[in-house]
Each structure stands twice: as C-alpha cells, then as structure tokens.
Short mmCIF file of N, CA and C in Angstrom, two decimals:
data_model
loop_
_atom_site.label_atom_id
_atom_site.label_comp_id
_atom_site.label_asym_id
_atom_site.label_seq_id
_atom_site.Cartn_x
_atom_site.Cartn_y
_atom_site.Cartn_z
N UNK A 722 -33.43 -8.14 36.94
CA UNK A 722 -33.00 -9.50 37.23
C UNK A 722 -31.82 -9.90 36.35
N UNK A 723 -31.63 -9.51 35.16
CA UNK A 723 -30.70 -9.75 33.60
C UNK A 723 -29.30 -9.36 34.51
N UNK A 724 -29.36 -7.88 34.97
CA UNK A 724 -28.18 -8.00 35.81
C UNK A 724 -27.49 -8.40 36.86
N UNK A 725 -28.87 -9.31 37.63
CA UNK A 725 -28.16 -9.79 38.88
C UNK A 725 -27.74 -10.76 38.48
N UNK A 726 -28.10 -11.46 37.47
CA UNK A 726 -27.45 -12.94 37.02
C UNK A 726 -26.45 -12.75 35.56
N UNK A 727 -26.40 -11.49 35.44
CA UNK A 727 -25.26 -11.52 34.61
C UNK A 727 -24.03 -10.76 35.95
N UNK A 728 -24.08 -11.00 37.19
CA UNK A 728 -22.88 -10.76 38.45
C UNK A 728 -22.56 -11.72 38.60
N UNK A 729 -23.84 -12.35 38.83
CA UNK A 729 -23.70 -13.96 39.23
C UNK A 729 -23.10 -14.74 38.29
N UNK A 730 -23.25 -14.75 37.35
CA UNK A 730 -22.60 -15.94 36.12
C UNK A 730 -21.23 -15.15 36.13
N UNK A 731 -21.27 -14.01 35.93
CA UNK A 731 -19.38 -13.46 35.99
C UNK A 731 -18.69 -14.01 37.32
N UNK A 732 -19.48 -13.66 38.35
CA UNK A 732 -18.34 -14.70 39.82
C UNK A 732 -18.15 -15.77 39.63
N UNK A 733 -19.63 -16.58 39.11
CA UNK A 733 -19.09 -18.27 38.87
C UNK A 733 -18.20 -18.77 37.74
N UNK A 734 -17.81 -17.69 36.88
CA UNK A 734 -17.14 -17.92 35.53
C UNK A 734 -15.76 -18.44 36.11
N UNK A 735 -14.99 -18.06 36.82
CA UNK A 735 -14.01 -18.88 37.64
C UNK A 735 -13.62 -19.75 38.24
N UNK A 736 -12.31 -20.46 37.72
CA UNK A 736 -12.86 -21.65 38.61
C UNK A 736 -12.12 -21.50 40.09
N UNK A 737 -11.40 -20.18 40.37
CA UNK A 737 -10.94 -20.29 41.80
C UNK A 737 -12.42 -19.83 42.46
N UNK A 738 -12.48 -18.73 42.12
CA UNK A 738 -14.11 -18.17 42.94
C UNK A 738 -14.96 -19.39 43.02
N UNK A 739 -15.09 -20.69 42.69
CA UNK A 739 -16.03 -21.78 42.23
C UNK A 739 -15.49 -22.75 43.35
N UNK A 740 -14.20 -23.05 43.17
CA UNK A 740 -13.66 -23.06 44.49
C UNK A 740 -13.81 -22.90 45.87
N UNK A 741 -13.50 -21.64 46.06
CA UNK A 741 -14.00 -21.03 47.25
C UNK A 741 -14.94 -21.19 47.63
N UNK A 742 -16.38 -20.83 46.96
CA UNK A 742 -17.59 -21.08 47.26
C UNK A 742 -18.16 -22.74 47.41
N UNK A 743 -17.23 -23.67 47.23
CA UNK A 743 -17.04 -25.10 47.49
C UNK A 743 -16.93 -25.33 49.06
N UNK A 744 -15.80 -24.24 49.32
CA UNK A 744 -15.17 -24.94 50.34
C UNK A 744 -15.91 -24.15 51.51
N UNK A 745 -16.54 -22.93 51.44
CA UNK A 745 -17.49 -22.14 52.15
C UNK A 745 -18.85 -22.88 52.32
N UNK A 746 -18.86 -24.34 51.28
CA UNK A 746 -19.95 -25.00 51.96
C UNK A 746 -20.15 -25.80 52.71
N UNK A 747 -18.65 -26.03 53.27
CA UNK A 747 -18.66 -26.60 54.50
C UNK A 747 -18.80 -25.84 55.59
N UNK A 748 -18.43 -24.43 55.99
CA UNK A 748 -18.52 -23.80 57.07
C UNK A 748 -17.96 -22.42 56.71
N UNK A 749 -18.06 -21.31 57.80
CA UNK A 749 -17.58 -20.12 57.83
C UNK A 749 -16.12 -20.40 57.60
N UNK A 750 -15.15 -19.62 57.34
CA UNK A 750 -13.73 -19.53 57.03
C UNK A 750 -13.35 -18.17 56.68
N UNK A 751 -12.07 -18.46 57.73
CA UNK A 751 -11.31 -16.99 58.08
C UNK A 751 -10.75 -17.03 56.74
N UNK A 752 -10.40 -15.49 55.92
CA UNK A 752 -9.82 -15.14 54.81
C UNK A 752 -8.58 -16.25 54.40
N UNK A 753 -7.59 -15.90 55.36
CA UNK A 753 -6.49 -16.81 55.43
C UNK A 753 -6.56 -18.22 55.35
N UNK A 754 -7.90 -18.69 56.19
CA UNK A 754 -7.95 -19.95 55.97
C UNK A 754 -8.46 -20.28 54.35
N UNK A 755 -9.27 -19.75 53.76
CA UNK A 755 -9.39 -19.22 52.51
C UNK A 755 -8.48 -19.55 51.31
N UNK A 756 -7.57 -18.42 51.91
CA UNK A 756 -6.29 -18.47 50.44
C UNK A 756 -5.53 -19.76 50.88
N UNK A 757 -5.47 -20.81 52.35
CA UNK A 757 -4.23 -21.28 51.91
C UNK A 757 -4.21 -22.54 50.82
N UNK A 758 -5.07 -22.86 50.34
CA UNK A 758 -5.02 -24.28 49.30
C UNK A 758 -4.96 -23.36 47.73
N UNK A 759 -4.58 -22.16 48.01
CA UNK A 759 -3.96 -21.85 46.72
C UNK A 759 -2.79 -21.31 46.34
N UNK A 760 -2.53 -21.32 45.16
CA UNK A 760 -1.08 -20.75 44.92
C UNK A 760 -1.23 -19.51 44.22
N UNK A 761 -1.57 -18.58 45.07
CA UNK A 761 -1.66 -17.29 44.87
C UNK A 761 -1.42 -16.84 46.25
N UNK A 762 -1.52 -15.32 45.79
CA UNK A 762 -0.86 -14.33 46.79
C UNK A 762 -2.55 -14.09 47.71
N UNK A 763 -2.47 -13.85 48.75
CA UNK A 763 -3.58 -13.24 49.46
C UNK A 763 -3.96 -11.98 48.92
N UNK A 764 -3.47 -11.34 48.43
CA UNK A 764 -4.46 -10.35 47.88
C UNK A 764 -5.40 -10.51 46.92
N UNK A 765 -4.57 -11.34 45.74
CA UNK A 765 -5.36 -12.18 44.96
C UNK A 765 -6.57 -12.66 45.36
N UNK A 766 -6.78 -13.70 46.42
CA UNK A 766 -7.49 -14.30 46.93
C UNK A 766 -8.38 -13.43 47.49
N UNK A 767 -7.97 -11.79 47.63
CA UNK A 767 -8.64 -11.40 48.20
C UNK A 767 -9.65 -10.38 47.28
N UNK A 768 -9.21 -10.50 46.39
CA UNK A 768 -9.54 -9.91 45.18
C UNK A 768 -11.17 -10.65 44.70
N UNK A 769 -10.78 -11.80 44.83
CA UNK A 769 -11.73 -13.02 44.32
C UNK A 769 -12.88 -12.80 45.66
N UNK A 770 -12.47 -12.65 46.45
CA UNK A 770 -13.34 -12.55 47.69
C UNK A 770 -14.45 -11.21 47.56
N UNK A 771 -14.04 -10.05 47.28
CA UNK A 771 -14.38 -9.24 46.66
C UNK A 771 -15.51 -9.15 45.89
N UNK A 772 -14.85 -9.98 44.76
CA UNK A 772 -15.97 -10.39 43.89
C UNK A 772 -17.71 -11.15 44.11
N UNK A 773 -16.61 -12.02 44.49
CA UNK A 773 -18.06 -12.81 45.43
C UNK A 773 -18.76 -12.17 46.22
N UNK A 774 -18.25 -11.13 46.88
CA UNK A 774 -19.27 -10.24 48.02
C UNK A 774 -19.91 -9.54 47.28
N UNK A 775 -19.70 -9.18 46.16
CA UNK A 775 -20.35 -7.74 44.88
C UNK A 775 -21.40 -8.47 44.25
N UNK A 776 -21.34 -9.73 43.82
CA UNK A 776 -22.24 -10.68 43.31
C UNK A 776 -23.39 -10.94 44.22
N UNK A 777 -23.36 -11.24 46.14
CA UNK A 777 -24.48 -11.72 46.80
C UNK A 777 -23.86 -13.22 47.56
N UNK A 778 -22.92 -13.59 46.08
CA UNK A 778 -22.44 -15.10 46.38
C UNK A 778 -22.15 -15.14 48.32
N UNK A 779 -20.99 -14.30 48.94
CA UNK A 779 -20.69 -14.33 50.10
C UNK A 779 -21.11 -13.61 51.20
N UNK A 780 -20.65 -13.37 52.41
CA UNK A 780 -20.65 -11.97 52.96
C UNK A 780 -19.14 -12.49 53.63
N UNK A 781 -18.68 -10.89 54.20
CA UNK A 781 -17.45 -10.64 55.00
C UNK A 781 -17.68 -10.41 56.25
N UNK A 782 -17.23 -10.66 57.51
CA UNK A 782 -17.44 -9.96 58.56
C UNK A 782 -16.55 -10.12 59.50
N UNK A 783 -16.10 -8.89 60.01
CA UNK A 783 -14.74 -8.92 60.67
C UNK A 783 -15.02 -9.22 62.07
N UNK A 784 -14.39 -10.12 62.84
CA UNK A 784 -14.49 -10.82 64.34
C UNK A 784 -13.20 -10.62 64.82
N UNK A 785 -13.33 -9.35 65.98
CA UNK A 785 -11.74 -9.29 66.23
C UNK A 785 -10.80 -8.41 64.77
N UNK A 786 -9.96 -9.42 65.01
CA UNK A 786 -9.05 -8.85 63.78
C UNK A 786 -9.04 -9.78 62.42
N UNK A 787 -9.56 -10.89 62.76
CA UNK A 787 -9.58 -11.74 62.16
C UNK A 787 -11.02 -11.09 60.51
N UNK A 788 -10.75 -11.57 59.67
CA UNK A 788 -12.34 -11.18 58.76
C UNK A 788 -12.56 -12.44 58.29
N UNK A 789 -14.00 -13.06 58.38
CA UNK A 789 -14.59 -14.12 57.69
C UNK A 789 -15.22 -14.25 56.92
N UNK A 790 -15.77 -15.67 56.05
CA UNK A 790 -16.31 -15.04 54.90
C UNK A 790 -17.63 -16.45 55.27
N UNK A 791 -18.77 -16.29 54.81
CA UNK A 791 -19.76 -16.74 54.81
C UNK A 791 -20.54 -16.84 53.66
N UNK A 792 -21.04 -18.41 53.03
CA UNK A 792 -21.40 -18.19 52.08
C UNK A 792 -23.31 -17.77 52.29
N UNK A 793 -23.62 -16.84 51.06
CA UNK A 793 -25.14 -16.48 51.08
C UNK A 793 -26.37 -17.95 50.70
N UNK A 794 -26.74 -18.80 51.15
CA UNK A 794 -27.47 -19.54 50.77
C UNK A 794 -28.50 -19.17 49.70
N UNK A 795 -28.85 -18.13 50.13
CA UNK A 795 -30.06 -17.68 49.04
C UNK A 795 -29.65 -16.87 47.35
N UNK A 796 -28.14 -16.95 47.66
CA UNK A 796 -27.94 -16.19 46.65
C UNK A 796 -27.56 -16.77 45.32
N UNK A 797 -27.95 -17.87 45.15
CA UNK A 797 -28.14 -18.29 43.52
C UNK A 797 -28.98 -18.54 43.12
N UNK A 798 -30.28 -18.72 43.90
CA UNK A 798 -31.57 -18.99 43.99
C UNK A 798 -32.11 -18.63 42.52
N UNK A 799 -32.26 -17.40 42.01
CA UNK A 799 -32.21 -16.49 41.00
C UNK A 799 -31.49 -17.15 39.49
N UNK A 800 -30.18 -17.49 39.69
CA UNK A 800 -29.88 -18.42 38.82
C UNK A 800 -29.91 -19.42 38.31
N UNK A 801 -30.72 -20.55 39.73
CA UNK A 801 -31.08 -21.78 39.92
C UNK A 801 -32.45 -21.77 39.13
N UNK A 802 -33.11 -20.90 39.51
CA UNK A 802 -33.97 -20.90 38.54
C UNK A 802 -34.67 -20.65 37.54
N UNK A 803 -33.64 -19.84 36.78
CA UNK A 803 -33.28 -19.53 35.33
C UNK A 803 -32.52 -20.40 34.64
N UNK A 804 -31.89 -21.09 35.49
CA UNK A 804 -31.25 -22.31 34.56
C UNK A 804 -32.38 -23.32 34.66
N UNK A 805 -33.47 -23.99 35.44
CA UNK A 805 -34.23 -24.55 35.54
C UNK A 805 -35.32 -24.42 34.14
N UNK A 806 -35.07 -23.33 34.09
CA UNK A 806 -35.94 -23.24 32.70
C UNK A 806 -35.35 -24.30 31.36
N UNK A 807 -34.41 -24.28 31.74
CA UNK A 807 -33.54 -25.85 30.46
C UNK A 807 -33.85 -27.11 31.00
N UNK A 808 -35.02 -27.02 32.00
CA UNK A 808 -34.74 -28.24 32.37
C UNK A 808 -35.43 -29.17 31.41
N UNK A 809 -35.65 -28.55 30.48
CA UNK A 809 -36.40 -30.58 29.35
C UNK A 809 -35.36 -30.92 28.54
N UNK A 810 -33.91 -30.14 28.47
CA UNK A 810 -33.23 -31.23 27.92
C UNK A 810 -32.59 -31.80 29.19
N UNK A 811 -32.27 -33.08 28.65
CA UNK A 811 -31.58 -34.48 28.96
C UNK A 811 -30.25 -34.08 29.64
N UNK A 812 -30.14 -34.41 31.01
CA UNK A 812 -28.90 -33.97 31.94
C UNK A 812 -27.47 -34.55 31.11
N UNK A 813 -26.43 -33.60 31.00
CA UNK A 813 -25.08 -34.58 30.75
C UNK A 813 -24.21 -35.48 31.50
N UNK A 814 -24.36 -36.63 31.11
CA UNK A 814 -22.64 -37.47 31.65
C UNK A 814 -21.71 -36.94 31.30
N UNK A 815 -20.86 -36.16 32.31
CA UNK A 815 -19.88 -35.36 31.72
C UNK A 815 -18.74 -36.91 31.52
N UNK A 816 -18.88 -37.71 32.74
CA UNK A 816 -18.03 -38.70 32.41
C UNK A 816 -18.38 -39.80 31.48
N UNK A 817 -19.28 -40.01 31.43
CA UNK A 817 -19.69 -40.78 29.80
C UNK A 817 -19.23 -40.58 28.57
N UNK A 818 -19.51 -38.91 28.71
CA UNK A 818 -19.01 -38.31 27.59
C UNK A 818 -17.30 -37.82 27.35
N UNK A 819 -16.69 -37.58 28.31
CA UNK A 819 -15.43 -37.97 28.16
C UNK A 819 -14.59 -39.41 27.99
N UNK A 820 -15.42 -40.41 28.15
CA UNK A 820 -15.08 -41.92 27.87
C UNK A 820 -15.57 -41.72 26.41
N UNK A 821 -16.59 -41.56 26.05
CA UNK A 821 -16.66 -41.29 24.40
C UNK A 821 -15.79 -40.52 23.76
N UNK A 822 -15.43 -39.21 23.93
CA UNK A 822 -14.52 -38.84 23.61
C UNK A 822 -13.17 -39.52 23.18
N UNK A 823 -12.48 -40.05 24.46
CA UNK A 823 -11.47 -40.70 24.69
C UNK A 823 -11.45 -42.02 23.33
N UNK A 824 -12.56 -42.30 23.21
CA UNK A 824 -12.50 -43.77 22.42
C UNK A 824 -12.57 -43.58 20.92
N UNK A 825 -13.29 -42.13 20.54
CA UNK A 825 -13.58 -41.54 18.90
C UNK A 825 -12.70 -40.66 18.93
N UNK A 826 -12.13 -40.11 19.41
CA UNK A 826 -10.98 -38.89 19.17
C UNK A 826 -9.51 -40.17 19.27
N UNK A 827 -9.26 -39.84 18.00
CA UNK A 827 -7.29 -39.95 18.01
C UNK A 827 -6.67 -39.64 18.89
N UNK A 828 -5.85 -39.97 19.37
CA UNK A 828 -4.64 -39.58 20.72
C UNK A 828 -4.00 -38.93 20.28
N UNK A 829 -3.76 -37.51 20.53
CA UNK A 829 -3.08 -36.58 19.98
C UNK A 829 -1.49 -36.82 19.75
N UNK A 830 -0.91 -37.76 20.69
CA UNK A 830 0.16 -38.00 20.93
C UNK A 830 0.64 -38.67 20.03
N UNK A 831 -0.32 -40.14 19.87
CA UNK A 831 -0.40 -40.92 18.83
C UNK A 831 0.14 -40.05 17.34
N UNK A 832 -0.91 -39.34 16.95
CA UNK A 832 -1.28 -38.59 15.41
C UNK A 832 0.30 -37.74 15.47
N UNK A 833 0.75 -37.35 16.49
CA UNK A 833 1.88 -36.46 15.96
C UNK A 833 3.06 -36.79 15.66
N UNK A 834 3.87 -36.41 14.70
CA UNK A 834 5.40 -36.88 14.79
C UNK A 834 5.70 -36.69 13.35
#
C-alpha cells in the first residue's frame, strides 16, 4: 500500500497534474482539449498525462483518432483514507491564515530599501 500512495502523492505533488485532474472532474476530455489552458507544449502535457495513468489517478482511451482521458473515481480512495487518519487535528483556514499572515508579517516591500 506505502507504494501505491507514495505514486499517488508523487502525481498530486504538481500543481499542473492537480490541475488536470480538476478539470477531468467535470467530464471526459480529449488530450488536446486537455493541454489547451496551458502554456506548455503538448507533449509536456502529455507527459503529465502519463503520469497520472501510472499512478491509477486517470485512464486513456483512444476513440477514433482522437485519445481521451478519464478520471479514476476510485483511485484516491487509498489516500483519502490515510490522510483521514489526521483527522483529530483541527481543519486549516488557509484564508484566515493568510489574512493573519498578511497583518503580523512586515510588507516586504515596505522593510526594503
């Protein structure tokens, strides 16, 4: 199990692959449709695609000429609930905590000169 979720935490370590798997939760999507909200090359993208299929995260399947990508529903399941095991600490406000931040941290801009 140590290694299926050390695949899994390496695909999600990205934030384009994190991405992708965002936008695969709205529906199936052709490769192309895929890469175009990025600024990379399609191979790239296809690279990342790759990844995600080696992990469980996706599958590929070619229709025609076209290849699509589909995300695996079941495939974080495993991680979901290994991270569940943290569940007695206290969830973060990531935006709370960047308003705190913002108000105890110096303005970098400020401090320099």
């Amino acid at each position: 199990m140590a290694s299926n979720l050390d695949t899994t935490f390496a695909a999600l370590a990205d934030p384009t692959r994190r991405a992708i798997l965002a936008m695969l939760l709205e529906d199936d999507m052709a490769v192309t449709d895929v890469a175009e909200p990025f600024d990379v090359s399609l191979a790239a993208i296809s690279k990342h695609l790759g990844v995600l299929t080696s992990a469980g995260l996706i599958s590929q399947e070619k229709r025609g000429r076209v290849k699509w990508c589909k995300l695996e529903p079941d495939a974080l399941r495993a991680a979901s609930v290994w991270m569940q095991g943290f569940g007695q600490f206290e969830p973060v406000n990531l935006d709370a905590f960047e308003r705190f931040l913002r108000h105890e941290l110096p303005d970098p801009e400020q401090t320099a000169g």
